[in-house]
XYZ file of C-alpha atoms in Angstrom:
234
model
C -50.481 -0.067 -111.040
C -48.977 2.424 -108.015
C -50.907 2.285 -105.037
C -53.998 3.998 -104.904
C -54.128 7.524 -103.428
C -57.646 8.073 -103.881
C -60.604 5.367 -103.486
C -64.541 6.264 -103.881
C -66.680 3.383 -103.497
C -70.556 3.540 -104.341
C -70.596 7.324 -104.080
C -74.288 8.695 -104.133
C -75.634 12.080 -104.176
C -79.105 13.169 -104.428
C -80.153 16.941 -104.972
C -83.848 17.484 -103.267
C -86.777 17.221 -105.858
C -84.759 15.619 -108.438
C -85.802 12.278 -110.184
C -82.518 10.319 -109.925
C -79.359 10.653 -108.169
C -76.914 13.079 -109.584
C -74.044 10.556 -108.769
C -75.479 7.269 -108.626
C -73.304 4.448 -107.461
C -69.816 6.145 -108.598
C -66.469 4.174 -108.038
C -63.310 5.296 -109.106
C -59.730 5.161 -108.062
C -56.512 7.423 -108.865
C -53.496 6.595 -107.901
C -50.321 8.377 -107.053
C -48.464 10.606 -109.815
C -51.435 9.345 -111.961
C -53.367 11.227 -114.160
C -57.078 10.516 -114.711
C -59.700 11.773 -117.021
C -63.234 12.367 -116.034
C -65.307 13.124 -118.919
C -68.893 13.705 -119.966
C -71.667 15.697 -120.950
C -73.048 18.762 -118.967
C -74.995 17.477 -116.196
C -73.856 13.902 -116.210
C -72.455 14.355 -112.391
C -68.724 14.906 -113.029
C -68.239 18.230 -111.367
C -70.520 17.236 -108.215
C -67.907 14.214 -107.823
C -65.317 16.265 -107.528
C -66.924 18.264 -105.120
C -67.720 15.060 -103.298
C -64.297 14.234 -102.987
C -63.538 17.808 -102.140
C -65.845 17.546 -99.270
C -67.569 21.108 -100.315
C -70.861 18.451 -100.687
C -71.713 15.986 -98.389
C -72.425 12.646 -100.134
C -75.901 10.584 -99.207
C -74.181 6.924 -99.531
C -70.637 5.555 -100.065
C -67.303 5.621 -99.027
C -64.190 7.948 -99.681
C -60.825 7.497 -98.895
C -57.804 9.358 -99.010
C -53.959 8.002 -98.931
C -55.636 5.157 -96.137
C -58.069 7.562 -93.990
C -61.352 7.813 -94.085
C -62.178 10.825 -95.761
C -65.893 10.583 -95.736
C -65.782 10.445 -91.842
C -62.979 13.250 -91.032
C -64.324 15.971 -89.204
C -62.407 18.969 -87.323
C -58.419 18.763 -87.547
C -58.388 15.466 -89.463
C -60.767 16.941 -92.022
C -58.267 20.110 -92.507
C -55.501 18.051 -92.785
C -56.574 16.214 -95.291
C -58.080 19.049 -97.384
C -54.280 20.772 -97.331
C -53.419 17.521 -99.327
C -55.875 18.032 -102.243
C -55.679 21.023 -104.418
C -58.657 22.653 -106.640
C -58.082 24.649 -109.635
C -61.523 25.647 -110.474
C -63.425 25.995 -114.053
C -63.741 29.883 -113.341
C -60.837 31.016 -111.331
C -61.309 34.937 -112.593
C -64.686 34.691 -110.357
C -62.689 32.692 -107.263
C -60.184 35.844 -106.888
C -61.334 38.875 -105.055
C -61.041 41.529 -107.375
C -60.052 44.050 -104.464
C -56.808 41.723 -103.494
C -53.573 40.870 -105.290
C -52.539 37.322 -106.779
C -50.258 36.885 -103.927
C -52.907 37.574 -101.641
C -54.894 34.705 -103.001
C -52.391 32.446 -102.470
C -51.125 33.418 -99.304
C -55.152 33.213 -98.072
C -54.902 29.589 -99.127
C -51.556 29.155 -97.161
C -52.490 30.800 -93.910
C -56.011 28.592 -94.104
C -53.878 25.618 -93.779
C -51.879 27.077 -90.919
C -48.716 28.314 -92.272
C -46.978 30.974 -90.517
C -47.004 34.635 -91.508
C -43.408 34.925 -92.003
C -43.299 32.105 -94.466
C -45.878 33.757 -96.878
C -43.759 35.686 -98.804
C -41.502 33.003 -99.651
C -43.960 30.615 -100.127
C -45.809 32.886 -102.301
C -42.921 33.510 -104.654
C -41.709 29.727 -104.560
C -45.516 28.693 -105.946
C -45.425 31.489 -108.567
C -42.260 30.579 -110.194
C -43.600 27.050 -110.352
C -46.214 28.093 -112.876
C -43.822 30.044 -114.545
C -44.486 33.887 -113.288
C -42.275 35.974 -111.785
C -42.437 36.822 -108.100
C -43.794 40.649 -109.378
C -46.842 39.055 -110.236
C -47.912 38.740 -106.424
C -48.934 42.331 -106.602
C -51.375 41.958 -109.542
C -54.824 42.288 -109.446
C -57.191 40.006 -111.353
C -58.373 42.657 -113.839
C -54.588 42.865 -114.384
C -54.123 39.488 -115.874
C -54.854 37.563 -118.946
C -56.846 34.461 -119.018
C -54.111 32.325 -118.859
C -52.224 34.136 -116.099
C -55.345 34.186 -113.930
C -55.465 30.261 -114.499
C -51.954 29.965 -113.602
C -52.224 32.131 -110.518
C -55.305 29.244 -109.465
C -52.637 26.589 -110.193
C -50.186 28.365 -108.013
C -52.718 28.630 -105.302
C -53.736 24.967 -105.240
C -49.797 24.043 -105.738
C -48.847 26.035 -102.553
C -49.789 23.727 -99.976
C -47.522 20.886 -101.856
C -50.896 18.791 -102.373
C -50.752 15.052 -103.187
C -53.909 15.262 -105.375
C -55.057 18.396 -107.517
C -58.444 18.073 -108.939
C -59.003 20.283 -112.240
C -62.435 21.363 -112.659
C -62.584 22.051 -116.701
C -59.502 24.354 -115.791
C -58.803 25.060 -119.923
C -62.394 25.014 -121.243
C -62.430 29.033 -120.976
C -59.503 29.478 -122.755
C -58.465 29.742 -126.354
C -56.761 26.801 -127.874
C -53.366 28.239 -127.640
C -53.677 29.096 -124.179
C -55.227 25.554 -123.405
C -51.919 23.994 -124.801
C -49.872 26.125 -122.658
C -51.728 25.642 -119.559
C -52.267 21.834 -120.128
C -48.165 21.740 -120.883
C -47.721 23.191 -117.410
C -49.872 21.048 -115.568
C -48.004 18.120 -117.196
C -44.742 19.388 -116.483
C -45.868 20.144 -112.600
C -46.857 16.564 -112.470
C -43.879 14.969 -113.807
C -41.480 17.145 -111.384
C -43.661 16.703 -108.405
C -45.694 13.650 -108.610
C -48.893 15.442 -108.014
C -52.041 12.897 -109.040
C -54.563 14.728 -111.150
C -58.230 14.151 -111.515
C -58.606 15.998 -114.774
C -62.499 17.019 -114.979
C -63.508 18.020 -118.640
C -66.333 17.518 -121.175
C -64.002 17.216 -123.745
C -62.826 13.643 -124.622
C -60.303 15.309 -127.174
C -58.405 17.041 -124.439
C -58.255 13.923 -121.663
C -57.464 11.441 -124.083
C -54.356 13.663 -125.189
C -53.346 14.236 -121.634
C -54.726 11.744 -119.186
C -53.163 7.992 -118.156
C -56.771 6.787 -118.140
C -60.419 8.117 -119.077
C -63.466 7.693 -116.883
C -66.661 8.721 -118.766
C -69.614 9.432 -117.027
C -73.321 9.039 -118.509
C -75.918 9.782 -115.899
C -73.612 9.779 -112.327
C -72.178 6.617 -113.203
C -69.042 5.385 -114.702
C -69.207 3.827 -118.071
C -66.475 1.794 -119.922
C -63.209 3.144 -118.483
C -60.320 3.330 -120.689
C -56.611 3.596 -120.755
C -55.177 6.263 -122.777
C -51.248 5.418 -123.943
C -50.744 9.062 -123.172
C -47.558 10.521 -123.140
C -46.436 13.196 -121.119
């Protein structure tokens, strides 16, 4: 296997008042360029795990390492530099976009947040849109002017704009109909092949991850159970 990009060891997250941890001693790795599926029923802790890796939530125990750095202990400038290399494709991209701002603004905001100079924004936005198969003119469209599949492509473009080493895809196709699901999955597979970005693909649908991912990590009650290799060809 290729060198590990993400290393999670004995990760724990407790919610106040809960009888047991929502993430309970979980360990996983994602290698460079690998696509790993994290699959389980609602409430098993898979989306919480993704948020912990992103440092959108703080863990109660365990270790997080990213590209050799101690992600769990990083603060300030070091944390911002690491986050720049981790992209997020959310489950409900429509709600993550400001309805008053254009798609291009959403991508540019992410770039500005990571220190990209203003003079580079237009070119970087156009390049990100091209990667997901949308013309540069889509930068001027508002969310309500886009189909569900186009909104998801904008979310992928936003995640790709900072050239991440890892993209975390949290139920990225669950809200789409079957034909659009296939288009988005094919797009992600092409992007992974062409750029070498690693993917952590969170889903409740075993059929999707078994077709799409190199390895599948089933989750139950906050833990990984019986990891499998799928032999997926992409």
